[in-house]
Amino acid sequence: MLLLPQVGVTGHMKQSESLMESERMNSNSNINRAEASVTNQEQWEEMLATKGLTVVDVYQQWCGPCRAVVSLLRKIKNELADDLLHFATAEADSIDTLEKYRGKCEPTFLFYGGGELVAVLRGANAPLLQRIIVEELAKEKLVLETGVERKGVTDEGLVEDEKKDEEKTPEQSEEEDSIIVPASKSYTVAIIKPDAVAHGKANELIMKIQDAGFEILAQEERTLTEAEARDFYQHKAEEACFEELVQFMSSGPSHVLVLSQVEGSANVVPAWREYIGPADIEEARREKPESLRAQYGTQTLFNAVHGSEDIDQASRELAFFFPNFRTVSATEQDGEEERVERTLALIRPDVAREKREEILAHIHKSGFTVALQRDVLLTEEQVRQFYFQHVEEDYFPALLRSMTSGPVLALALGRTGAVYLWKNILGPSDVNEAKDENPECLRAQFAVENEPINQLHGSESLEAAEQEIHFFFPKQKTLAVIKPDAMEEHRDNILQEIRGRGFSVTQVKEAVLSRDMAEEFYKEQREKPFFKQLVEFMCRGPCLMLVLTKENAVEEWRVIMGPTDPEQAKETSPDSLRARFASDILHNSVHGSSNEQHAEEKIRFIFGDICSDAELTADGGTNTITSEKEQDNSSDENTGMSRSSTEEMSDNHHEGDQHDSDPCSPQREGSDDPEQGN
């Protein structure tokens, strides 16, 4: 047995006691300074033993204490200059006593006197906070000076939460786990990557994000597996750095955030991407030195933060990280849940020519909404692509002949249970079987004599419906402009209308047009007598320019805008934007492209080159569907657009227009298009 000299033991004990005393002094020093930072249970208990009133700002690890509140507490401390007043910030995640406060986003302030809870405040209400501090400090002084009984309180909010939790059914609990956001609110995914987390910058970045005005709807710390990283970044699989990216993103924890729109922004996606800066760090430091990537990134791969590229990608990423994340419409928020489906209906040429109105009447009577509609001339190759599963069947030659004999009427129908109900109304696919077994069904009623092919098509499933709708109604981009006259009073209403109609805002830019830019934008109108007046109006204040994406976007946006002349709009389209917000034919609130070619040209002029998705067929070729309207260049009587009574302003013949845009998109007659110039 080894014996140490007594002197050594004594020295060691004294050294330990000295270290312990030093730690206690440091801890007390921590508690006694202006704002104590309490990060564990031991410090919490020491804080409760402090004489006087202690105001505790309870925060979550992932968002940190509110900077504005910390500044306010310092200000109050300096003004009151009272040694009995103490402030502390406490991290709920690491203090056992505060366990029930975890996961609560609302700012919470706890007031302690003599180790007893004496008041609670929720919400960052600065005047109320200051008043409660003054009142509770006076009460605590009275307790200390006179010995009157201190009146403790219970946090009623927590008690109420516990009662609600006990009363909840499992179904209610599961529903409340969902992250629900109004459909009118835009959102995006942000990731604080492993390099920033490893360097201890996560909380700092989160505070910067909040300070910049972004709202954090959801947050979690997560370490991706290699398989998850591959799945998440599958769109980059062909890039040279893909394997390195996968290894990096699975190398440690990331913080995944769901961000909502910054105040005053129609779409949070471009706002967030602007804030984080270019992916290339050198470019970020050179062109956007204040961006997050410029400040926290070290190289292109290790660039600290991620942002969704567009709204569609944001939706996919949300589903990846937060499967319970969902949006609700205003109707759902009022308690009436909507489950609207879409299905494709085709009326083949033989009956589309003569029976279209009768069939449409049946559709409306059955409670369907016609969301999209167009007449389409199909080539033999397109019929083979659409009916590729039927090509080897005996009836296919007759089907091919029928589908190419004239324009097909394509409809996207919407209602609850649309796929099943439309199939049920159609009846059996075999015409003879339909006549024998269900003579009231549409296929029996509209059968063509001596024609073995049924005259109406319906999608087999929800998945098939979306694919088929996309085949006939590929997504388009159109340019929308909120003009200076509508920016101040009607901007939010117009943006809400855009969202409510199902458009995705894929690009947005607010700017005051220079005279040169306005003249170039309206160059087609240069020879018109109103050109100078139009240019001056468009330069007088800011415009909001947006790229809208949706099936049939060009046509739908024009219908939503209404006729160029607001007086005519009030008569023919009273719910249109111009009927509601425009004052006259010049000050008519909004602009929209007249056709897909015009949209592409103007989008390129405003935003530069934007990749447009080509519709690819199964064999890798480009799928172009020719609209019957393009064949005869006839006007569409159902668009809600017509000539303005002011001929000079609304006549918008685009001289030299070759109408060579993507034939997937129907076009109206070019010489009768008021919007192209106004």
PDB file of C-alpha atoms in Angstrom, residues 48-300:
ATOM      1  CA  LEU A  48     -33.563  31.297  -6.482  1.00  0.00           C
ATOM      2  CA  ALA A  49     -31.524  31.957  -3.318  1.00  0.00           C
ATOM      3  CA  THR A  50     -30.728  35.500  -4.443  1.00  0.00           C
ATOM      4  CA  LYS A  51     -32.207  38.183  -2.213  1.00  0.00           C
ATOM      5  CA  GLY A  52     -34.726  40.501  -3.876  1.00  0.00           C
ATOM      6  CA  LEU A  53     -36.808  40.230  -7.064  1.00  0.00           C
ATOM      7  CA  THR A  54     -35.407  38.187  -9.948  1.00  0.00           C
ATOM      8  CA  VAL A  55     -36.962  38.498 -13.431  1.00  0.00           C
ATOM      9  CA  VAL A  56     -36.246  35.427 -15.564  1.00  0.00           C
ATOM     10  CA  ASP A  57     -36.499  35.466 -19.385  1.00  0.00           C
ATOM     11  CA  VAL A  58     -37.160  31.795 -20.303  1.00  0.00           C
ATOM     12  CA  TYR A  59     -35.913  30.880 -23.785  1.00  0.00           C
ATOM     13  CA  GLN A  60     -35.413  27.838 -26.031  1.00  0.00           C
ATOM     14  CA  GLN A  61     -31.933  26.713 -27.043  1.00  0.00           C
ATOM     15  CA  TRP A  62     -32.700  26.930 -30.751  1.00  0.00           C
ATOM     16  CA  CYS A  63     -33.868  30.552 -30.768  1.00  0.00           C
ATOM     17  CA  GLY A  64     -31.984  32.147 -27.864  1.00  0.00           C
ATOM     18  CA  PRO A  65     -33.140  35.073 -25.701  1.00  0.00           C
ATOM     19  CA  CYS A  66     -34.723  38.000 -27.516  1.00  0.00           C
ATOM     20  CA  ARG A  67     -32.120  40.726 -28.034  1.00  0.00           C
ATOM     21  CA  ALA A  68     -34.701  43.499 -27.768  1.00  0.00           C
ATOM     22  CA  VAL A  69     -35.888  42.194 -24.387  1.00  0.00           C
ATOM     23  CA  VAL A  70     -32.333  41.871 -23.055  1.00  0.00           C
ATOM     24  CA  SER A  71     -31.712  45.510 -24.029  1.00  0.00           C
ATOM     25  CA  LEU A  72     -34.964  46.577 -22.335  1.00  0.00           C
ATOM     26  CA  LEU A  73     -34.048  44.769 -19.098  1.00  0.00           C
ATOM     27  CA  ARG A  74     -30.656  46.483 -19.031  1.00  0.00           C
ATOM     28  CA  LYS A  75     -32.358  49.831 -19.535  1.00  0.00           C
ATOM     29  CA  ILE A  76     -34.791  49.177 -16.651  1.00  0.00           C
ATOM     30  CA  LYS A  77     -31.924  48.008 -14.426  1.00  0.00           C
ATOM     31  CA  ASN A  78     -29.985  51.201 -15.114  1.00  0.00           C
ATOM     32  CA  GLU A  79     -33.004  53.448 -14.574  1.00  0.00           C
ATOM     33  CA  LEU A  80     -34.105  51.849 -11.289  1.00  0.00           C
ATOM     34  CA  ALA A  81     -30.550  51.283 -10.034  1.00  0.00           C
ATOM     35  CA  ASP A  82     -31.854  49.001  -7.276  1.00  0.00           C
ATOM     36  CA  ASP A  83     -29.618  46.305  -5.762  1.00  0.00           C
ATOM     37  CA  LEU A  84     -32.682  44.168  -5.002  1.00  0.00           C
ATOM     38  CA  LEU A  85     -33.602  43.875  -8.701  1.00  0.00           C
ATOM     39  CA  HIS A  86     -31.955  41.079 -10.681  1.00  0.00           C
ATOM     40  CA  PHE A  87     -32.357  39.800 -14.219  1.00  0.00           C
ATOM     41  CA  ALA A  88     -31.566  36.376 -15.647  1.00  0.00           C
ATOM     42  CA  THR A  89     -31.955  34.448 -18.877  1.00  0.00           C
ATOM     43  CA  ALA A  90     -32.717  30.750 -18.445  1.00  0.00           C
ATOM     44  CA  GLU A  91     -32.402  28.000 -21.041  1.00  0.00           C
ATOM     45  CA  ALA A  92     -35.486  25.759 -20.644  1.00  0.00           C
ATOM     46  CA  ASP A  93     -33.838  22.859 -22.483  1.00  0.00           C
ATOM     47  CA  SER A  94     -31.187  22.295 -19.798  1.00  0.00           C
ATOM     48  CA  ILE A  95     -33.024  23.143 -16.555  1.00  0.00           C
ATOM     49  CA  ASP A  96     -35.236  20.445 -15.033  1.00  0.00           C
ATOM     50  CA  THR A  97     -37.548  22.932 -13.307  1.00  0.00           C
ATOM     51  CA  LEU A  98     -38.379  24.523 -16.665  1.00  0.00           C
ATOM     52  CA  GLU A  99     -39.161  21.265 -18.455  1.00  0.00           C
ATOM     53  CA  LYS A 100     -42.803  22.242 -19.019  1.00  0.00           C
ATOM     54  CA  TYR A 101     -41.734  25.412 -20.815  1.00  0.00           C
ATOM     55  CA  ARG A 102     -39.859  23.495 -23.511  1.00  0.00           C
ATOM     56  CA  GLY A 103     -41.246  23.736 -27.006  1.00  0.00           C
ATOM     57  CA  LYS A 104     -43.196  26.910 -26.225  1.00  0.00           C
ATOM     58  CA  CYS A 105     -42.368  29.696 -28.674  1.00  0.00           C
ATOM     59  CA  GLU A 106     -44.124  32.536 -26.812  1.00  0.00           C
ATOM     60  CA  PRO A 107     -41.752  34.757 -24.752  1.00  0.00           C
ATOM     61  CA  THR A 108     -42.216  33.971 -21.029  1.00  0.00           C
ATOM     62  CA  PHE A 109     -41.054  35.996 -18.021  1.00  0.00           C
ATOM     63  CA  LEU A 110     -41.069  34.503 -14.514  1.00  0.00           C
ATOM     64  CA  PHE A 111     -40.820  36.761 -11.434  1.00  0.00           C
ATOM     65  CA  TYR A 112     -39.259  35.207  -8.289  1.00  0.00           C
ATOM     66  CA  GLY A 113     -39.020  36.629  -4.787  1.00  0.00           C
ATOM     67  CA  GLY A 114     -37.353  34.615  -2.032  1.00  0.00           C
ATOM     68  CA  GLY A 115     -37.291  31.552  -4.269  1.00  0.00           C
ATOM     69  CA  GLU A 116     -41.066  31.728  -4.813  1.00  0.00           C
ATOM     70  CA  LEU A 117     -42.892  32.432  -8.084  1.00  0.00           C
ATOM     71  CA  VAL A 118     -44.801  35.712  -7.594  1.00  0.00           C
ATOM     72  CA  ALA A 119     -45.830  36.697 -11.166  1.00  0.00           C
ATOM     73  CA  VAL A 120     -45.820  35.439 -14.766  1.00  0.00           C
ATOM     74  CA  LEU A 121     -45.934  37.392 -18.034  1.00  0.00           C
ATOM     75  CA  ARG A 122     -46.302  35.912 -21.503  1.00  0.00           C
ATOM     76  CA  GLY A 123     -45.485  37.918 -24.592  1.00  0.00           C
ATOM     77  CA  ALA A 124     -42.895  40.662 -25.175  1.00  0.00           C
ATOM     78  CA  ASN A 125     -45.101  43.554 -24.067  1.00  0.00           C
ATOM     79  CA  ALA A 126     -42.487  46.145 -23.030  1.00  0.00           C
ATOM     80  CA  PRO A 127     -44.756  48.650 -21.158  1.00  0.00           C
ATOM     81  CA  LEU A 128     -46.523  45.840 -19.254  1.00  0.00           C
ATOM     82  CA  LEU A 129     -43.204  44.164 -18.435  1.00  0.00           C
ATOM     83  CA  GLN A 130     -41.812  47.400 -17.029  1.00  0.00           C
ATOM     84  CA  ARG A 131     -44.962  48.017 -14.959  1.00  0.00           C
ATOM     85  CA  ILE A 132     -44.962  44.510 -13.455  1.00  0.00           C
ATOM     86  CA  ILE A 133     -41.265  44.825 -12.556  1.00  0.00           C
ATOM     87  CA  VAL A 134     -41.891  48.088 -10.682  1.00  0.00           C
ATOM     88  CA  GLU A 135     -44.964  46.679  -8.894  1.00  0.00           C
ATOM     89  CA  GLU A 136     -43.377  43.347  -7.911  1.00  0.00           C
ATOM     90  CA  LEU A 137     -40.166  45.047  -6.754  1.00  0.00           C
ATOM     91  CA  ALA A 138     -42.212  47.291  -4.426  1.00  0.00           C
ATOM     92  CA  LYS A 139     -44.049  44.234  -3.057  1.00  0.00           C
ATOM     93  CA  GLU A 140     -40.790  42.345  -2.460  1.00  0.00           C
ATOM     94  CA  LYS A 141     -39.276  45.317  -0.616  1.00  0.00           C
ATOM     95  CA  LEU A 142     -42.362  45.431   1.589  1.00  0.00           C
ATOM     96  CA  VAL A 143     -41.939  41.726   2.406  1.00  0.00           C
ATOM     97  CA  LEU A 144     -38.277  42.201   3.298  1.00  0.00           C
ATOM     98  CA  GLU A 145     -38.824  45.375   5.322  1.00  0.00           C
ATOM     99  CA  THR A 146     -42.007  44.515   7.247  1.00  0.00           C
ATOM    100  CA  GLY A 147     -42.158  40.731   7.150  1.00  0.00           C
ATOM    101  CA  VAL A 148     -45.633  40.600   5.557  1.00  0.00           C
ATOM    102  CA  GLU A 149     -46.491  37.322   3.875  1.00  0.00           C
ATOM    103  CA  ARG A 150     -45.257  36.923   0.318  1.00  0.00           C
ATOM    104  CA  LYS A 151     -48.052  35.909  -2.094  1.00  0.00           C
ATOM    105  CA  GLY A 152     -46.938  33.158  -4.423  1.00  0.00           C
ATOM    106  CA  VAL A 153     -48.701  32.259  -7.689  1.00  0.00           C
ATOM    107  CA  THR A 154     -49.104  29.247  -9.955  1.00  0.00           C
ATOM    108  CA  ASP A 155     -48.467  29.542 -13.681  1.00  0.00           C
ATOM    109  CA  GLU A 156     -52.093  29.160 -14.769  1.00  0.00           C
ATOM    110  CA  GLY A 157     -51.011  28.782 -18.365  1.00  0.00           C
ATOM    111  CA  LEU A 158     -49.167  25.568 -17.552  1.00  0.00           C
ATOM    112  CA  VAL A 159     -52.022  24.250 -15.410  1.00  0.00           C
ATOM    113  CA  GLU A 160     -54.472  24.950 -18.232  1.00  0.00           C
ATOM    114  CA  ASP A 161     -52.170  23.215 -20.714  1.00  0.00           C
ATOM    115  CA  GLU A 162     -52.005  20.142 -18.457  1.00  0.00           C
ATOM    116  CA  LYS A 163     -55.801  19.985 -18.210  1.00  0.00           C
ATOM    117  CA  LYS A 164     -56.120  20.237 -21.979  1.00  0.00           C
ATOM    118  CA  ASP A 165     -53.515  17.510 -22.459  1.00  0.00           C
ATOM    119  CA  GLU A 166     -55.453  15.194 -20.119  1.00  0.00           C
ATOM    120  CA  GLU A 167     -58.674  15.837 -22.029  1.00  0.00           C
ATOM    121  CA  LYS A 168     -57.191  15.294 -25.488  1.00  0.00           C
ATOM    122  CA  THR A 169     -58.014  12.186 -27.489  1.00  0.00           C
ATOM    123  CA  PRO A 170     -55.157  10.461 -29.376  1.00  0.00           C
ATOM    124  CA  GLU A 171     -56.630  11.794 -32.624  1.00  0.00           C
ATOM    125  CA  GLN A 172     -56.548  15.375 -31.305  1.00  0.00           C
ATOM    126  CA  SER A 173     -52.955  14.997 -30.136  1.00  0.00           C
ATOM    127  CA  GLU A 174     -51.869  13.697 -33.534  1.00  0.00           C
ATOM    128  CA  GLU A 175     -53.684  16.538 -35.268  1.00  0.00           C
ATOM    129  CA  GLU A 176     -52.021  19.126 -33.034  1.00  0.00           C
ATOM    130  CA  ASP A 177     -48.611  17.678 -33.879  1.00  0.00           C
ATOM    131  CA  SER A 178     -49.203  18.942 -37.412  1.00  0.00           C
ATOM    132  CA  ILE A 179     -47.632  22.248 -38.341  1.00  0.00           C
ATOM    133  CA  ILE A 180     -50.486  24.195 -39.918  1.00  0.00           C
ATOM    134  CA  VAL A 181     -50.000  27.371 -41.945  1.00  0.00           C
ATOM    135  CA  PRO A 182     -52.599  29.378 -43.920  1.00  0.00           C
ATOM    136  CA  ALA A 183     -52.390  28.694 -47.652  1.00  0.00           C
ATOM    137  CA  SER A 184     -51.960  32.434 -48.221  1.00  0.00           C
ATOM    138  CA  LYS A 185     -48.628  32.361 -46.358  1.00  0.00           C
ATOM    139  CA  SER A 186     -45.465  31.473 -48.249  1.00  0.00           C
ATOM    140  CA  TYR A 187     -42.762  29.324 -46.685  1.00  0.00           C
ATOM    141  CA  THR A 188     -39.365  27.828 -47.444  1.00  0.00           C
ATOM    142  CA  VAL A 189     -36.857  25.394 -45.964  1.00  0.00           C
ATOM    143  CA  ALA A 190     -33.613  26.718 -44.485  1.00  0.00           C
ATOM    144  CA  ILE A 191     -30.801  24.477 -43.279  1.00  0.00           C
ATOM    145  CA  ILE A 192     -27.943  25.541 -41.056  1.00  0.00           C
ATOM    146  CA  LYS A 193     -25.353  23.081 -42.314  1.00  0.00           C
ATOM    147  CA  PRO A 194     -22.963  20.878 -40.294  1.00  0.00           C
ATOM    148  CA  ASP A 195     -19.994  23.242 -40.739  1.00  0.00           C
ATOM    149  CA  ALA A 196     -21.824  26.174 -39.102  1.00  0.00           C
ATOM    150  CA  VAL A 197     -23.228  23.942 -36.339  1.00  0.00           C
ATOM    151  CA  ALA A 198     -19.788  22.462 -35.635  1.00  0.00           C
ATOM    152  CA  HIS A 199     -18.335  25.959 -35.244  1.00  0.00           C
ATOM    153  CA  GLY A 200     -21.035  26.863 -32.706  1.00  0.00           C
ATOM    154  CA  LYS A 201     -22.749  29.371 -35.008  1.00  0.00           C
ATOM    155  CA  ALA A 202     -26.270  27.863 -35.051  1.00  0.00           C
ATOM    156  CA  ASN A 203     -27.792  30.081 -32.344  1.00  0.00           C
ATOM    157  CA  GLU A 204     -26.077  33.167 -33.738  1.00  0.00           C
ATOM    158  CA  LEU A 205     -27.460  32.423 -37.206  1.00  0.00           C
ATOM    159  CA  ILE A 206     -30.959  31.814 -35.844  1.00  0.00           C
ATOM    160  CA  MET A 207     -30.915  35.181 -34.096  1.00  0.00           C
ATOM    161  CA  LYS A 208     -29.756  36.871 -37.299  1.00  0.00           C
ATOM    162  CA  ILE A 209     -32.566  35.168 -39.210  1.00  0.00           C
ATOM    163  CA  GLN A 210     -35.144  36.409 -36.711  1.00  0.00           C
ATOM    164  CA  ASP A 211     -33.628  39.883 -36.605  1.00  0.00           C
ATOM    165  CA  ALA A 212     -33.961  40.033 -40.399  1.00  0.00           C
ATOM    166  CA  GLY A 213     -37.737  39.620 -40.020  1.00  0.00           C
ATOM    167  CA  PHE A 214     -38.145  35.951 -40.918  1.00  0.00           C
ATOM    168  CA  GLU A 215     -40.632  33.935 -38.878  1.00  0.00           C
ATOM    169  CA  ILE A 216     -39.555  30.444 -37.787  1.00  0.00           C
ATOM    170  CA  LEU A 217     -42.590  28.148 -38.100  1.00  0.00           C
ATOM    171  CA  ALA A 218     -40.770  24.931 -37.189  1.00  0.00           C
ATOM    172  CA  GLN A 219     -37.265  23.830 -36.242  1.00  0.00           C
ATOM    173  CA  GLU A 220     -35.399  20.645 -35.472  1.00  0.00           C
ATOM    174  CA  GLU A 221     -31.814  19.507 -35.072  1.00  0.00           C
ATOM    175  CA  ARG A 222     -31.157  16.508 -37.285  1.00  0.00           C
ATOM    176  CA  THR A 223     -28.224  14.433 -38.451  1.00  0.00           C
ATOM    177  CA  LEU A 224     -28.875  13.075 -41.932  1.00  0.00           C
ATOM    178  CA  THR A 225     -27.890   9.526 -42.814  1.00  0.00           C
ATOM    179  CA  GLU A 226     -26.028   9.051 -46.088  1.00  0.00           C
ATOM    180  CA  ALA A 227     -29.180   7.593 -47.626  1.00  0.00           C
ATOM    181  CA  GLU A 228     -31.232  10.618 -46.535  1.00  0.00           C
ATOM    182  CA  ALA A 229     -28.602  13.023 -47.866  1.00  0.00           C
ATOM    183  CA  ARG A 230     -28.601  11.223 -51.239  1.00  0.00           C
ATOM    184  CA  ASP A 231     -32.379  11.345 -51.370  1.00  0.00           C
ATOM    185  CA  PHE A 232     -32.546  15.008 -50.384  1.00  0.00           C
ATOM    186  CA  TYR A 233     -29.923  16.087 -52.951  1.00  0.00           C
ATOM    187  CA  GLN A 234     -30.931  13.653 -55.711  1.00  0.00           C
ATOM    188  CA  HIS A 235     -31.423  16.615 -58.091  1.00  0.00           C
ATOM    189  CA  LYS A 236     -27.642  17.193 -57.867  1.00  0.00           C
ATOM    190  CA  ALA A 237     -26.705  13.546 -58.526  1.00  0.00           C
ATOM    191  CA  GLU A 238     -25.053  14.354 -61.851  1.00  0.00           C
ATOM    192  CA  GLU A 239     -22.806  17.069 -60.409  1.00  0.00           C
ATOM    193  CA  ALA A 240     -19.122  16.314 -59.816  1.00  0.00           C
ATOM    194  CA  CYS A 241     -19.271  17.223 -56.125  1.00  0.00           C
ATOM    195  CA  PHE A 242     -22.311  15.046 -55.326  1.00  0.00           C
ATOM    196  CA  GLU A 243     -20.483  12.379 -53.299  1.00  0.00           C
ATOM    197  CA  GLU A 244     -18.557  15.003 -51.346  1.00  0.00           C
ATOM    198  CA  LEU A 245     -21.822  16.862 -50.676  1.00  0.00           C
ATOM    199  CA  VAL A 246     -23.490  13.689 -49.361  1.00  0.00           C
ATOM    200  CA  GLN A 247     -20.546  12.965 -47.051  1.00  0.00           C
ATOM    201  CA  PHE A 248     -20.518  16.550 -45.773  1.00  0.00           C
ATOM    202  CA  MET A 249     -24.277  16.766 -45.099  1.00  0.00           C
ATOM    203  CA  SER A 250     -24.220  13.458 -43.195  1.00  0.00           C
ATOM    204  CA  SER A 251     -21.067  14.348 -41.219  1.00  0.00           C
ATOM    205  CA  GLY A 252     -22.857  15.962 -38.275  1.00  0.00           C
ATOM    206  CA  PRO A 253     -26.022  17.661 -37.051  1.00  0.00           C
ATOM    207  CA  SER A 254     -27.819  20.330 -39.041  1.00  0.00           C
ATOM    208  CA  HIS A 255     -30.566  22.689 -37.939  1.00  0.00           C
ATOM    209  CA  VAL A 256     -33.590  22.508 -40.249  1.00  0.00           C
ATOM    210  CA  LEU A 257     -35.951  25.499 -40.167  1.00  0.00           C
ATOM    211  CA  VAL A 258     -39.251  26.289 -41.838  1.00  0.00           C
ATOM    212  CA  LEU A 259     -39.338  30.030 -42.526  1.00  0.00           C
ATOM    213  CA  SER A 260     -42.349  32.125 -43.394  1.00  0.00           C
ATOM    214  CA  GLN A 261     -42.535  35.327 -45.323  1.00  0.00           C
ATOM    215  CA  VAL A 262     -40.543  38.357 -44.437  1.00  0.00           C
ATOM    216  CA  GLU A 263     -42.759  41.369 -43.793  1.00  0.00           C
ATOM    217  CA  GLY A 264     -43.757  43.103 -47.033  1.00  0.00           C
ATOM    218  CA  SER A 265     -42.620  40.240 -49.266  1.00  0.00           C
ATOM    219  CA  ALA A 266     -45.012  38.294 -51.471  1.00  0.00           C
ATOM    220  CA  ASN A 267     -42.800  35.229 -51.513  1.00  0.00           C
ATOM    221  CA  VAL A 268     -40.300  34.205 -48.870  1.00  0.00           C
ATOM    222  CA  VAL A 269     -38.285  31.953 -51.237  1.00  0.00           C
ATOM    223  CA  PRO A 270     -36.496  34.731 -53.188  1.00  0.00           C
ATOM    224  CA  ALA A 271     -36.295  36.863 -50.029  1.00  0.00           C
ATOM    225  CA  TRP A 272     -34.447  34.078 -48.184  1.00  0.00           C
ATOM    226  CA  ARG A 273     -32.171  33.303 -51.144  1.00  0.00           C
ATOM    227  CA  GLU A 274     -31.303  36.980 -51.411  1.00  0.00           C
ATOM    228  CA  TYR A 275     -30.468  37.056 -47.685  1.00  0.00           C
ATOM    229  CA  ILE A 276     -28.161  34.003 -47.775  1.00  0.00           C
ATOM    230  CA  GLY A 277     -26.351  35.119 -50.941  1.00  0.00           C
ATOM    231  CA  PRO A 278     -24.732  33.169 -53.808  1.00  0.00           C
ATOM    232  CA  ALA A 279     -23.667  29.540 -53.251  1.00  0.00           C
ATOM    233  CA  ASP A 280     -20.118  30.362 -54.337  1.00  0.00           C
ATOM    234  CA  ILE A 281     -18.408  31.913 -51.313  1.00  0.00           C
ATOM    235  CA  GLU A 282     -16.022  34.118 -53.292  1.00  0.00           C
ATOM    236  CA  GLU A 283     -18.919  35.469 -55.341  1.00  0.00           C
ATOM    237  CA  ALA A 284     -20.916  36.024 -52.133  1.00  0.00           C
ATOM    238  CA  ARG A 285     -18.054  37.953 -50.515  1.00  0.00           C
ATOM    239  CA  ARG A 286     -17.537  40.003 -53.647  1.00  0.00           C
ATOM    240  CA  GLU A 287     -21.155  40.797 -54.543  1.00  0.00           C
ATOM    241  CA  LYS A 288     -23.120  40.252 -51.296  1.00  0.00           C
ATOM    242  CA  PRO A 289     -20.670  40.856 -48.419  1.00  0.00           C
ATOM    243  CA  GLU A 290     -23.532  41.197 -45.899  1.00  0.00           C
ATOM    244  CA  SER A 291     -25.082  37.846 -46.854  1.00  0.00           C
ATOM    245  CA  LEU A 292     -24.968  34.864 -44.481  1.00  0.00           C
ATOM    246  CA  ARG A 293     -22.802  32.796 -46.813  1.00  0.00           C
ATOM    247  CA  ALA A 294     -20.285  35.611 -47.157  1.00  0.00           C
ATOM    248  CA  GLN A 295     -20.050  35.916 -43.375  1.00  0.00           C
ATOM    249  CA  TYR A 296     -20.184  32.255 -42.306  1.00  0.00           C
ATOM    250  CA  GLY A 297     -19.178  30.127 -45.304  1.00  0.00           C
ATOM    251  CA  THR A 298     -15.643  28.944 -45.954  1.00  0.00           C
ATOM    252  CA  GLN A 299     -15.959  27.418 -49.432  1.00  0.00           C
ATOM    253  CA  THR A 300     -18.710  26.568 -51.921  1.00  0.00           C
TER     254      THR A 300
END
